[in-house]
PDB file of C-alpha atoms in Angstrom:
ATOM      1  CA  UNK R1397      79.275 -98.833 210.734  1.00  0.00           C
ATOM      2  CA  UNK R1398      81.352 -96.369 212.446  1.00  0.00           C
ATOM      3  CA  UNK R1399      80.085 -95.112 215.279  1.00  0.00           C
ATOM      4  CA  UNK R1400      80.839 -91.400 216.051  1.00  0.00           C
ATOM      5  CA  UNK R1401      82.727 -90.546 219.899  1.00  0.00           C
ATOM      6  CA  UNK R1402      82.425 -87.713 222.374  1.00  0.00           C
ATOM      7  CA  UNK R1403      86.848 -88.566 222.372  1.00  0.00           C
ATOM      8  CA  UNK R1404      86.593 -87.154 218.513  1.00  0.00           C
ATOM      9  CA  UNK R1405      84.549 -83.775 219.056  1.00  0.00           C
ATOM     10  CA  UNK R1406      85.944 -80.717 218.539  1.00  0.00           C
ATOM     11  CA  UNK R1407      85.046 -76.904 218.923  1.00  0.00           C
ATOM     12  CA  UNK R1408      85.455 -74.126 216.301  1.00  0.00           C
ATOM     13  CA  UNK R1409      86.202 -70.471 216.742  1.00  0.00           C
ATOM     14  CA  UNK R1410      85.232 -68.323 213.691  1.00  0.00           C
ATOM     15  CA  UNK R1411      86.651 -64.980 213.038  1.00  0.00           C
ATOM     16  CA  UNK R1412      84.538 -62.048 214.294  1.00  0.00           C
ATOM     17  CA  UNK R1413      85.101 -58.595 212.980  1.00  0.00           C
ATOM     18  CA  UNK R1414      84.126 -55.717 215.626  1.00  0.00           C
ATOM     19  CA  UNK R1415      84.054 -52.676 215.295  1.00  0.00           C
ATOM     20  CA  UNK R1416      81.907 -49.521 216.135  1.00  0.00           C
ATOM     21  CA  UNK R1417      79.253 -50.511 214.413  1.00  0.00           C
ATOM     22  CA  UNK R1418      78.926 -54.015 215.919  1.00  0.00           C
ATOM     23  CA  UNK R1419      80.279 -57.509 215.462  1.00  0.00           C
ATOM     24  CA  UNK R1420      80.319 -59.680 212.058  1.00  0.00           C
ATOM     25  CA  UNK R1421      81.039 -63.596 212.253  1.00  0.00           C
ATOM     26  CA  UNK R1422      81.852 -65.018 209.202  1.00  0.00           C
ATOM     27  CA  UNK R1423      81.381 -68.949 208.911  1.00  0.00           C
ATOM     28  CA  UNK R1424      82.414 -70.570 205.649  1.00  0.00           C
ATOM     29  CA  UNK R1425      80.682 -73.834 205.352  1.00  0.00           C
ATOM     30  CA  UNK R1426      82.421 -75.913 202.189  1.00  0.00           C
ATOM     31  CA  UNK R1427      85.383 -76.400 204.320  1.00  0.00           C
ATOM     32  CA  UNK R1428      84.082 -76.894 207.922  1.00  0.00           C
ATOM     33  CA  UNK R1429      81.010 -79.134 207.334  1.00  0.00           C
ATOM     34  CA  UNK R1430      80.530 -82.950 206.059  1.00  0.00           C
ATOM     35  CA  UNK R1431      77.132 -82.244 204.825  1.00  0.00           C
ATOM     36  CA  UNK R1432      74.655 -79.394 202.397  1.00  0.00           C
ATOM     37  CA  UNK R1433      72.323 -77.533 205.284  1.00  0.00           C
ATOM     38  CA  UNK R1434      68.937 -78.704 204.276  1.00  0.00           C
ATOM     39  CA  UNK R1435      67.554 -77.168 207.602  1.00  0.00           C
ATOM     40  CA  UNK R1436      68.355 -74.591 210.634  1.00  0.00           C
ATOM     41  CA  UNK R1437      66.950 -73.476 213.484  1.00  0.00           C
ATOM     42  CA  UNK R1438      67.623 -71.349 216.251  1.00  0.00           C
ATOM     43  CA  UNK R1439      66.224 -70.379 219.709  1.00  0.00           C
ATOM     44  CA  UNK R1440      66.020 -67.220 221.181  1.00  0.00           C
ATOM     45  CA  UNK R1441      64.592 -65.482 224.380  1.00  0.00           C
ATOM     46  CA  UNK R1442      65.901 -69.012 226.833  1.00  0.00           C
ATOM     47  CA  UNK R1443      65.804 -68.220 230.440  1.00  0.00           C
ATOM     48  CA  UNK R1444      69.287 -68.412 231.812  1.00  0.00           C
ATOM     49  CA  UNK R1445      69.786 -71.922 233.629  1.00  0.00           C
ATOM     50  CA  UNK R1446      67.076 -73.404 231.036  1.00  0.00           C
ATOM     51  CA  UNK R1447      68.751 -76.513 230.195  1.00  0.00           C
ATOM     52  CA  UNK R1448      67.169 -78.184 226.573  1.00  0.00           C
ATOM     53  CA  UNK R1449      68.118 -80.747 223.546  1.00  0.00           C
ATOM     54  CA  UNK R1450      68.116 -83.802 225.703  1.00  0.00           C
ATOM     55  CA  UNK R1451      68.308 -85.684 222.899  1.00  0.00           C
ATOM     56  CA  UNK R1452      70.262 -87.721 219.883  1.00  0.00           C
ATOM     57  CA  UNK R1453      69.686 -88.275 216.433  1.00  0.00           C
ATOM     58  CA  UNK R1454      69.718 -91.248 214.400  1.00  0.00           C
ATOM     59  CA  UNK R1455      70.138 -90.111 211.250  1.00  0.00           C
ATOM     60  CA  UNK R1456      70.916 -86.485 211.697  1.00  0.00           C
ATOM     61  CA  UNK R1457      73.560 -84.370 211.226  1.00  0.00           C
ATOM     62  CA  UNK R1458      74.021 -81.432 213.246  1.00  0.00           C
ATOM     63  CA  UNK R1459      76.210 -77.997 214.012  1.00  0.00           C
ATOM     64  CA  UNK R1460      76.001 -76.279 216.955  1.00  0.00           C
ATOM     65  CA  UNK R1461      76.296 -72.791 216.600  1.00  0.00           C
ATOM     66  CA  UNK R1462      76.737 -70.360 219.504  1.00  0.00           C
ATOM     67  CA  UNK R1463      75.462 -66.578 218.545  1.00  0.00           C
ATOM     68  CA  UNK R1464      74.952 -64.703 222.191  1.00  0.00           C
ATOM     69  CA  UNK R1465      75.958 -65.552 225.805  1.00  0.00           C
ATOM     70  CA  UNK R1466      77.444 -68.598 226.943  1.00  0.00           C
ATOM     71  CA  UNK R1467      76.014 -72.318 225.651  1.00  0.00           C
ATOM     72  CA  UNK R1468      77.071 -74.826 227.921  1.00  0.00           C
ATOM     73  CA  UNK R1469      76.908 -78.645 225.953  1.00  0.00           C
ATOM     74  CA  UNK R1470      77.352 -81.822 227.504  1.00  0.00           C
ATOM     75  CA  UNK R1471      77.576 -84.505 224.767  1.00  0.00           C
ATOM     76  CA  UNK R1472      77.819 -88.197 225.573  1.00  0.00           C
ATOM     77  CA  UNK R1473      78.407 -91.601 223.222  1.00  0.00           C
ATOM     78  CA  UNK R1474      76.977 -93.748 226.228  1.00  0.00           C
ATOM     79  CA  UNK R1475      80.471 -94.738 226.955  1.00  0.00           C
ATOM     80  CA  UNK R1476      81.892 -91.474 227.735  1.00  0.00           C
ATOM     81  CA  UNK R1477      80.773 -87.837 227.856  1.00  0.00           C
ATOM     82  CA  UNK R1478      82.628 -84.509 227.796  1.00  0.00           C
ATOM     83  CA  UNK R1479      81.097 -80.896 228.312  1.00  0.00           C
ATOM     84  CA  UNK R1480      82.061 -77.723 225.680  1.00  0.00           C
ATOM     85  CA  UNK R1481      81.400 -74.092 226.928  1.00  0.00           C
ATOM     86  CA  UNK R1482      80.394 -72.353 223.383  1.00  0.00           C
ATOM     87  CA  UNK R1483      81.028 -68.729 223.209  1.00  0.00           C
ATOM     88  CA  UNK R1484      79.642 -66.630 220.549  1.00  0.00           C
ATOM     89  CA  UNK R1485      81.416 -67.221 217.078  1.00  0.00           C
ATOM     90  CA  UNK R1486      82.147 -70.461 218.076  1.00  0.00           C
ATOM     91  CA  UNK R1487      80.290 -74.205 217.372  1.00  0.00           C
ATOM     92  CA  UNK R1488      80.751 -77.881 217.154  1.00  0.00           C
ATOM     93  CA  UNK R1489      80.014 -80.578 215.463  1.00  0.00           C
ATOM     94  CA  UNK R1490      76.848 -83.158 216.788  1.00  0.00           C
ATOM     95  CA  UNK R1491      77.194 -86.445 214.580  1.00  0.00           C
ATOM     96  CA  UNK R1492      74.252 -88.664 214.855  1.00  0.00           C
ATOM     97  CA  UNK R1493      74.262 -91.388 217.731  1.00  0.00           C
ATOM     98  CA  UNK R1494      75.273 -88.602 220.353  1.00  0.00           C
ATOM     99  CA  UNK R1495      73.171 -87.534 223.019  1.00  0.00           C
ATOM    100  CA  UNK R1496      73.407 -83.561 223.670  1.00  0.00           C
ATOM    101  CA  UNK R1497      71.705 -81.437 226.402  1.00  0.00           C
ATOM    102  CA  UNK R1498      72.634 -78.054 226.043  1.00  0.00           C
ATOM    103  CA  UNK R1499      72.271 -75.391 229.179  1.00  0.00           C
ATOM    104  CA  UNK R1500      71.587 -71.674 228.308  1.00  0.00           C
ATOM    105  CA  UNK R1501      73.885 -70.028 230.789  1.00  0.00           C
ATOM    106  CA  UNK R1502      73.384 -66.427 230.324  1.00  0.00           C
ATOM    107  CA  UNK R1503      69.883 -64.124 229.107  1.00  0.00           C
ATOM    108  CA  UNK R1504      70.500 -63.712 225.348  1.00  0.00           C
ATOM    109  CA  UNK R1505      71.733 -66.797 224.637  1.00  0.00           C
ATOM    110  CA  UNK R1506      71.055 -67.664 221.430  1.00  0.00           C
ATOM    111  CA  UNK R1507      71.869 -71.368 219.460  1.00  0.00           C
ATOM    112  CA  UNK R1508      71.996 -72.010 215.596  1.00  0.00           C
ATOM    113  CA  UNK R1509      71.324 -75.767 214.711  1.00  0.00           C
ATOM    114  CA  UNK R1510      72.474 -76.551 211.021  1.00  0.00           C
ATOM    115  CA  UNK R1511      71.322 -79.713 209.946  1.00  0.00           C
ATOM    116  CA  UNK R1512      71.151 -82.233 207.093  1.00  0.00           C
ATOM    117  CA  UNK R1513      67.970 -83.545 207.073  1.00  0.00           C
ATOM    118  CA  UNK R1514      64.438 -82.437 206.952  1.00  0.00           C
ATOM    119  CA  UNK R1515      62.703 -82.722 210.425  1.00  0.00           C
ATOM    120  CA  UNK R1516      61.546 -86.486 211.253  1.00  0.00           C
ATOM    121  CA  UNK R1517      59.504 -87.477 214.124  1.00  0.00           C
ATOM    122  CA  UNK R1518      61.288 -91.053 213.678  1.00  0.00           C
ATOM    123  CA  UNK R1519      64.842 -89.809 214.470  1.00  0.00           C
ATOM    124  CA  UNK R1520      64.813 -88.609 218.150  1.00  0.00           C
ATOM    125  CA  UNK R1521      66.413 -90.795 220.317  1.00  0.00           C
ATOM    126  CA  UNK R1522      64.700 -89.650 223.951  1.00  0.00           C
ATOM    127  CA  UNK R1523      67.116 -91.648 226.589  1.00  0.00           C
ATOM    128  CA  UNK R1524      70.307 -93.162 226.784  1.00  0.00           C
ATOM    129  CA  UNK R1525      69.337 -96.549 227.615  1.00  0.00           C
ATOM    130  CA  UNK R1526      67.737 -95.620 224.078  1.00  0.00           C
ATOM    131  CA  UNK R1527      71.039 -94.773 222.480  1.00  0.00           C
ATOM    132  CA  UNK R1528      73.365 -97.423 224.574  1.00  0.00           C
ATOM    133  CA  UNK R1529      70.961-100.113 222.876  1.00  0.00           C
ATOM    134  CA  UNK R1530      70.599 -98.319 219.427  1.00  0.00           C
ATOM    135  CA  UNK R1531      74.757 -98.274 219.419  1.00  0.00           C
ATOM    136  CA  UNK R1532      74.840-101.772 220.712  1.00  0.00           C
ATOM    137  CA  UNK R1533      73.194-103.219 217.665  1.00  0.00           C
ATOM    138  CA  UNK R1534      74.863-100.623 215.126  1.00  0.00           C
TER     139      UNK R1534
ATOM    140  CA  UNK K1209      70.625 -62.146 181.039  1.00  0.00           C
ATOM    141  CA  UNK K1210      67.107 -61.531 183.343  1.00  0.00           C
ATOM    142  CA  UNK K1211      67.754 -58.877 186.194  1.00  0.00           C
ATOM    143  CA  UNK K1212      66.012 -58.999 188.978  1.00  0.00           C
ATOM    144  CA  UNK K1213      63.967 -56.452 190.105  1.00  0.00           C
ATOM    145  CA  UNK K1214      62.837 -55.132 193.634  1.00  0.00           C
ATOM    146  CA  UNK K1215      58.938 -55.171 192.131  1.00  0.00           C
ATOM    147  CA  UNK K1216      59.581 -59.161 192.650  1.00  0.00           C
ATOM    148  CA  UNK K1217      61.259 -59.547 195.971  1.00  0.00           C
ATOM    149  CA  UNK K1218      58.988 -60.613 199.012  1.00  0.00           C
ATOM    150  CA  UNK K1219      59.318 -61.454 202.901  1.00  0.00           C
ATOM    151  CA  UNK K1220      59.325 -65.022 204.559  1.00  0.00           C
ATOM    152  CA  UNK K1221      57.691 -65.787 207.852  1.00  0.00           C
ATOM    153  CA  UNK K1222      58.955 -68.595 209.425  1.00  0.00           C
ATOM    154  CA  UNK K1223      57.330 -70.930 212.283  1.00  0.00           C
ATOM    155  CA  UNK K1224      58.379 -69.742 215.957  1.00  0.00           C
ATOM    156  CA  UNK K1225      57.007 -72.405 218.644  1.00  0.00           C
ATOM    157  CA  UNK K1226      57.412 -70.618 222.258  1.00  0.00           C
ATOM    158  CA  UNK K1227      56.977 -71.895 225.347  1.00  0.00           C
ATOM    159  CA  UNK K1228      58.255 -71.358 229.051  1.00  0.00           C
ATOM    160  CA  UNK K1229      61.833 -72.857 227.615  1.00  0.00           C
ATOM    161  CA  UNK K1230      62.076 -69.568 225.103  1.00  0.00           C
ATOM    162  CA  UNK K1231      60.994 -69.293 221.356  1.00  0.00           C
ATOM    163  CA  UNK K1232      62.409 -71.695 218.692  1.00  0.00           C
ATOM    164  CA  UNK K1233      62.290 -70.759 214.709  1.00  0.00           C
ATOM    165  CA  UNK K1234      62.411 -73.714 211.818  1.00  0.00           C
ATOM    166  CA  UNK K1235      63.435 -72.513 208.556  1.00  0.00           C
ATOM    167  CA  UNK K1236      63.375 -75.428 205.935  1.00  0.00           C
ATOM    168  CA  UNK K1237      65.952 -74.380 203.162  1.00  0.00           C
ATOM    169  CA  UNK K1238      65.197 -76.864 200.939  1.00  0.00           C
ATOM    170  CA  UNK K1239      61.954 -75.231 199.437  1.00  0.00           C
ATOM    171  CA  UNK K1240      63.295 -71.762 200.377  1.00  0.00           C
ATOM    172  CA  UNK K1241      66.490 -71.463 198.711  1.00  0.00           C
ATOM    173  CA  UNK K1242      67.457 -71.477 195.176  1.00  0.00           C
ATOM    174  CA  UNK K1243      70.653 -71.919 196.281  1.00  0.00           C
ATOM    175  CA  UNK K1244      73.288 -74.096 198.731  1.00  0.00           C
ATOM    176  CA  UNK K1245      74.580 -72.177 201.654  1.00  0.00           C
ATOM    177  CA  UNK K1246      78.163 -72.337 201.410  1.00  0.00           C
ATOM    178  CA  UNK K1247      79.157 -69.206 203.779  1.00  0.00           C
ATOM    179  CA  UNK K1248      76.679 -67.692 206.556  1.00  0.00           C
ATOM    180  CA  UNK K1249      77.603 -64.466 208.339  1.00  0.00           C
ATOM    181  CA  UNK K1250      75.666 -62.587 211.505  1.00  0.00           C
ATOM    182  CA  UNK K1251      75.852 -59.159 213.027  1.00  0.00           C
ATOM    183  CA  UNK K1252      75.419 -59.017 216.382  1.00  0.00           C
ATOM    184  CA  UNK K1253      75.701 -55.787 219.405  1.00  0.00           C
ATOM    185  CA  UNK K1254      75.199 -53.562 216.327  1.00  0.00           C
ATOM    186  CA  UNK K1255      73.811 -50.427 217.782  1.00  0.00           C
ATOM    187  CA  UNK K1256      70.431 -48.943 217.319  1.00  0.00           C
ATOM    188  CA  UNK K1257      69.782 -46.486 214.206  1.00  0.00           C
ATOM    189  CA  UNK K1258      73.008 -48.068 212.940  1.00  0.00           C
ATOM    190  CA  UNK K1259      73.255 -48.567 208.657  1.00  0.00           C
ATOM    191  CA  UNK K1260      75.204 -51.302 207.623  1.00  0.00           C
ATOM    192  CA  UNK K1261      75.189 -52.916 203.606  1.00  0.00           C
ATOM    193  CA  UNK K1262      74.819 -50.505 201.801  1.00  0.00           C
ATOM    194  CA  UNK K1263      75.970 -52.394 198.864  1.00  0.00           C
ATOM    195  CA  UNK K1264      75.264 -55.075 196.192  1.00  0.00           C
ATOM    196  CA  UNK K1265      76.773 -58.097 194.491  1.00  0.00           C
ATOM    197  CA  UNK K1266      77.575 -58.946 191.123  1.00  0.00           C
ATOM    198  CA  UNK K1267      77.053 -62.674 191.619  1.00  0.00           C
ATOM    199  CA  UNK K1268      76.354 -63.518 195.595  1.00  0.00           C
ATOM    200  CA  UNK K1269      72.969 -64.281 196.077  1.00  0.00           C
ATOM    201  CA  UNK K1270      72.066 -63.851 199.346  1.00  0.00           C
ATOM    202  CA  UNK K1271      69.249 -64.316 202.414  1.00  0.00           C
ATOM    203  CA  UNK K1272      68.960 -62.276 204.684  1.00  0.00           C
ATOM    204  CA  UNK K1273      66.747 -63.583 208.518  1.00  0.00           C
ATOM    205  CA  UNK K1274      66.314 -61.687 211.143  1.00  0.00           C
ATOM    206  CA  UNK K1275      66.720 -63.097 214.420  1.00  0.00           C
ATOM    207  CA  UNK K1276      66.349 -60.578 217.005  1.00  0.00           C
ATOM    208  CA  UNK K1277      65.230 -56.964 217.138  1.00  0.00           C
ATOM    209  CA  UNK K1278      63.925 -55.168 214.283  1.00  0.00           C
ATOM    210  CA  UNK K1279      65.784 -54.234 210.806  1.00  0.00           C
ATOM    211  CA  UNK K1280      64.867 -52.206 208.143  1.00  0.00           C
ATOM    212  CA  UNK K1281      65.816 -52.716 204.635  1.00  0.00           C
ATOM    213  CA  UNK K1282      65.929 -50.853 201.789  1.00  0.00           C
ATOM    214  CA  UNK K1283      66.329 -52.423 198.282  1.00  0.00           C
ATOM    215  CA  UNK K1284      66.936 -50.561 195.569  1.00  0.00           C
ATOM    216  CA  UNK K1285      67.214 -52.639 191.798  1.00  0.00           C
ATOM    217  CA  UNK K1286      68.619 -48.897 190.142  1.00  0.00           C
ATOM    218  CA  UNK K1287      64.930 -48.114 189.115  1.00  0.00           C
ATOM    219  CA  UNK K1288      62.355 -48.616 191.988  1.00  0.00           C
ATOM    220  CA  UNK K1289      63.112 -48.397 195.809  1.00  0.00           C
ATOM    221  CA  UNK K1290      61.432 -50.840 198.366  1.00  0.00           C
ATOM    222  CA  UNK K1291      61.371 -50.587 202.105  1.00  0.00           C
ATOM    223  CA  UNK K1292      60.762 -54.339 203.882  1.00  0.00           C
ATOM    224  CA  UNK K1293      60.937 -54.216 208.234  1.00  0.00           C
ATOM    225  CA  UNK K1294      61.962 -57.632 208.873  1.00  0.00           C
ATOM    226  CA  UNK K1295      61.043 -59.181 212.609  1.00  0.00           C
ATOM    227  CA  UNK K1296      62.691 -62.189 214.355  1.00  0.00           C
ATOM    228  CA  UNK K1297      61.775 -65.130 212.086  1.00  0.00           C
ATOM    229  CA  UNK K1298      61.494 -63.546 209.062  1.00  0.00           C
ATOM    230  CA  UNK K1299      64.046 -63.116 206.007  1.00  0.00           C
ATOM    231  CA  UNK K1300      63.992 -62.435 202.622  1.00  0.00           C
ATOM    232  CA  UNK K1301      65.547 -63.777 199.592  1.00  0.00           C
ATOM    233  CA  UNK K1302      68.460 -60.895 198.367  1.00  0.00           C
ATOM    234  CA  UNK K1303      69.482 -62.170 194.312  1.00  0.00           C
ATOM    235  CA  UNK K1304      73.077 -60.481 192.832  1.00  0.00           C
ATOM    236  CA  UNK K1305      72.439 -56.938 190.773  1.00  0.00           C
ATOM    237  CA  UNK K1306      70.317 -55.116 193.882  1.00  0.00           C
ATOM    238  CA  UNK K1307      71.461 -52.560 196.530  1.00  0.00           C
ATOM    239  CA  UNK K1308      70.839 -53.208 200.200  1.00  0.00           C
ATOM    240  CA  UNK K1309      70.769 -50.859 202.993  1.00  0.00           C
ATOM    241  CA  UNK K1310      69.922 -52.370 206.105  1.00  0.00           C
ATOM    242  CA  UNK K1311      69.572 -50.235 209.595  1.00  0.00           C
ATOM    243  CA  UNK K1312      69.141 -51.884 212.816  1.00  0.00           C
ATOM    244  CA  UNK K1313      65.991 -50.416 214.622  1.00  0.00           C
ATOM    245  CA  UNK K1314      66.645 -51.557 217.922  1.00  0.00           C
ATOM    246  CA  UNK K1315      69.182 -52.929 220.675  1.00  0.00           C
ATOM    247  CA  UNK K1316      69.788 -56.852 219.618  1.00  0.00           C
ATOM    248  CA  UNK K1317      68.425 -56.640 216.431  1.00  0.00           C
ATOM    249  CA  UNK K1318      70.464 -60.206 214.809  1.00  0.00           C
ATOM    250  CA  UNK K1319      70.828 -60.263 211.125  1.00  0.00           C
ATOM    251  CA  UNK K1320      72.179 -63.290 209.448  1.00  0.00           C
ATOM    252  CA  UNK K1321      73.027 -63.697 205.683  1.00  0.00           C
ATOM    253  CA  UNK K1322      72.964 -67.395 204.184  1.00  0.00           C
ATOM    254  CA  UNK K1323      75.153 -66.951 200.659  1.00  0.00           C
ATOM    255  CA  UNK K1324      75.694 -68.996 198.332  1.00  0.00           C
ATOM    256  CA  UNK K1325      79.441 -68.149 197.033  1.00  0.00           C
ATOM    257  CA  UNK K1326      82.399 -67.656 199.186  1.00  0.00           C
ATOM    258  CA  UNK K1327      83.516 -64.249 200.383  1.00  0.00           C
ATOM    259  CA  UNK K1328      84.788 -62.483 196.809  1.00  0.00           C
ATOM    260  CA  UNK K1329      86.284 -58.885 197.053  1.00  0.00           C
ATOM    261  CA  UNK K1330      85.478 -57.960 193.439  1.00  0.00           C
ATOM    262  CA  UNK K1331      81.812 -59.173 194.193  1.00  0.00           C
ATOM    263  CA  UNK K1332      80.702 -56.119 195.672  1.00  0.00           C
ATOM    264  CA  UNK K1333      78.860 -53.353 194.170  1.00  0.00           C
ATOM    265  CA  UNK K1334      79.881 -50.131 195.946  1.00  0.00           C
ATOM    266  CA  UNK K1335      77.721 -47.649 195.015  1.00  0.00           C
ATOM    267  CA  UNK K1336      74.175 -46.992 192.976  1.00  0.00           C
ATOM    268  CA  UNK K1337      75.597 -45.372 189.903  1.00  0.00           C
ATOM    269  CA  UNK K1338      77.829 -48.489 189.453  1.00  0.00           C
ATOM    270  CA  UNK K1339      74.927 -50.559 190.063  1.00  0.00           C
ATOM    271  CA  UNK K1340      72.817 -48.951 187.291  1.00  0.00           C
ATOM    272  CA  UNK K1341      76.310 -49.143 185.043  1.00  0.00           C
ATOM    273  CA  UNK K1342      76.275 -52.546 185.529  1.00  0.00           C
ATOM    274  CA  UNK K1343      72.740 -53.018 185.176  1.00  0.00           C
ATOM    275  CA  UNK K1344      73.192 -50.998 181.316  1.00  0.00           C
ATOM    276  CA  UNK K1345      75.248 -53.733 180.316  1.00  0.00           C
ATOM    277  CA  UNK K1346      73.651 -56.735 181.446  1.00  0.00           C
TER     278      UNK K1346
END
């Protein structure tokens, strides 16, 4: 198995239309995503400085997408780990075996989670001594 | 060819868990959609009493969430007229050969559109009298 790296992750920025009557971000999902969206979620009204995720996945698939204020995403393989600033109209890709803790940075901040599977109590990895010893053996 | 009517169309609620960390919304698109999302767009900073849509497709079927604010939308299938107020965490399943008017009721009102064909400019349906052409034929 390959194992997915923080080295490999990359952000998007999708094209936003604005005008008077607002802004429109379009994201076309044959070409940028590996996987059908079974599943999304999204969180809304997140203090500023709130930081949440703290988390991997074993099995999941997930895309991070940014739709108000400023998402700040520190991502980690257990070997190395990199931080992304996500602006709105923008996102990345979280393959499983990554740990992610995203920090809301600004009131309004609002994060889209496209995912691939169905929710599963079984797939959270908590820590990363969890996902150091989960990789070890993959 | 079975056209779908207004008479048929009906509003999701979708789980929000909130807590101190903000509000989080699940929507499972597996049993939702009759469709797979290959294109998502969202309007955000759209003004208050602002009307955007106002227009149909010949083939996109669409799904419309709302995930801030407060949006009115008006359906129209060429023969009966609906009004639906959609709140964060709810949506509502848009199928090709109706007209949509949606106006944004307050400040931050978020609407996102899951479709399931890529953008197509000879998709839309500009007006109601070429909606109830169209609708002759079919």
């Amino acid at each position: 198995m390959s194992l997915p790296s923080v080295a490999a992750m990359k952000m998007d920025t999708f094209p936003t239309i604005r005008d008077q009557r607002g802004a429109l971000t379009v994201v076309e999902l044959g070409s940028l995503l590996p996987f059908t969206v079974v599943r999304l979620f999204f969180m809304t009204g997140v203090p500023a400085g709130t930081a949440r995720g703290q988390h991997g996945h074993y099995r999941c698939s997930q895309y991070f997408l940014c739709q108000g204020g400023r998402l700040q995403t520190i991502v980690s393989d257990g070997a190395q780990e990199r931080t992304f600033i996500l602006e709105p109209g923008q996102g990345m890709l979280v393959p499983p075996g990554i740990f992610a803790s995203e920090t809301y940075l600004e009131p309004n901040t609002i994060l889209q989670v496209l995912c691939d599977r169905p929710y599963e109590k079984d797939d959270y990895i908590h820590s990363m001594d969890e996902l150091r010893a989960w990789r070890a053996k993959a």
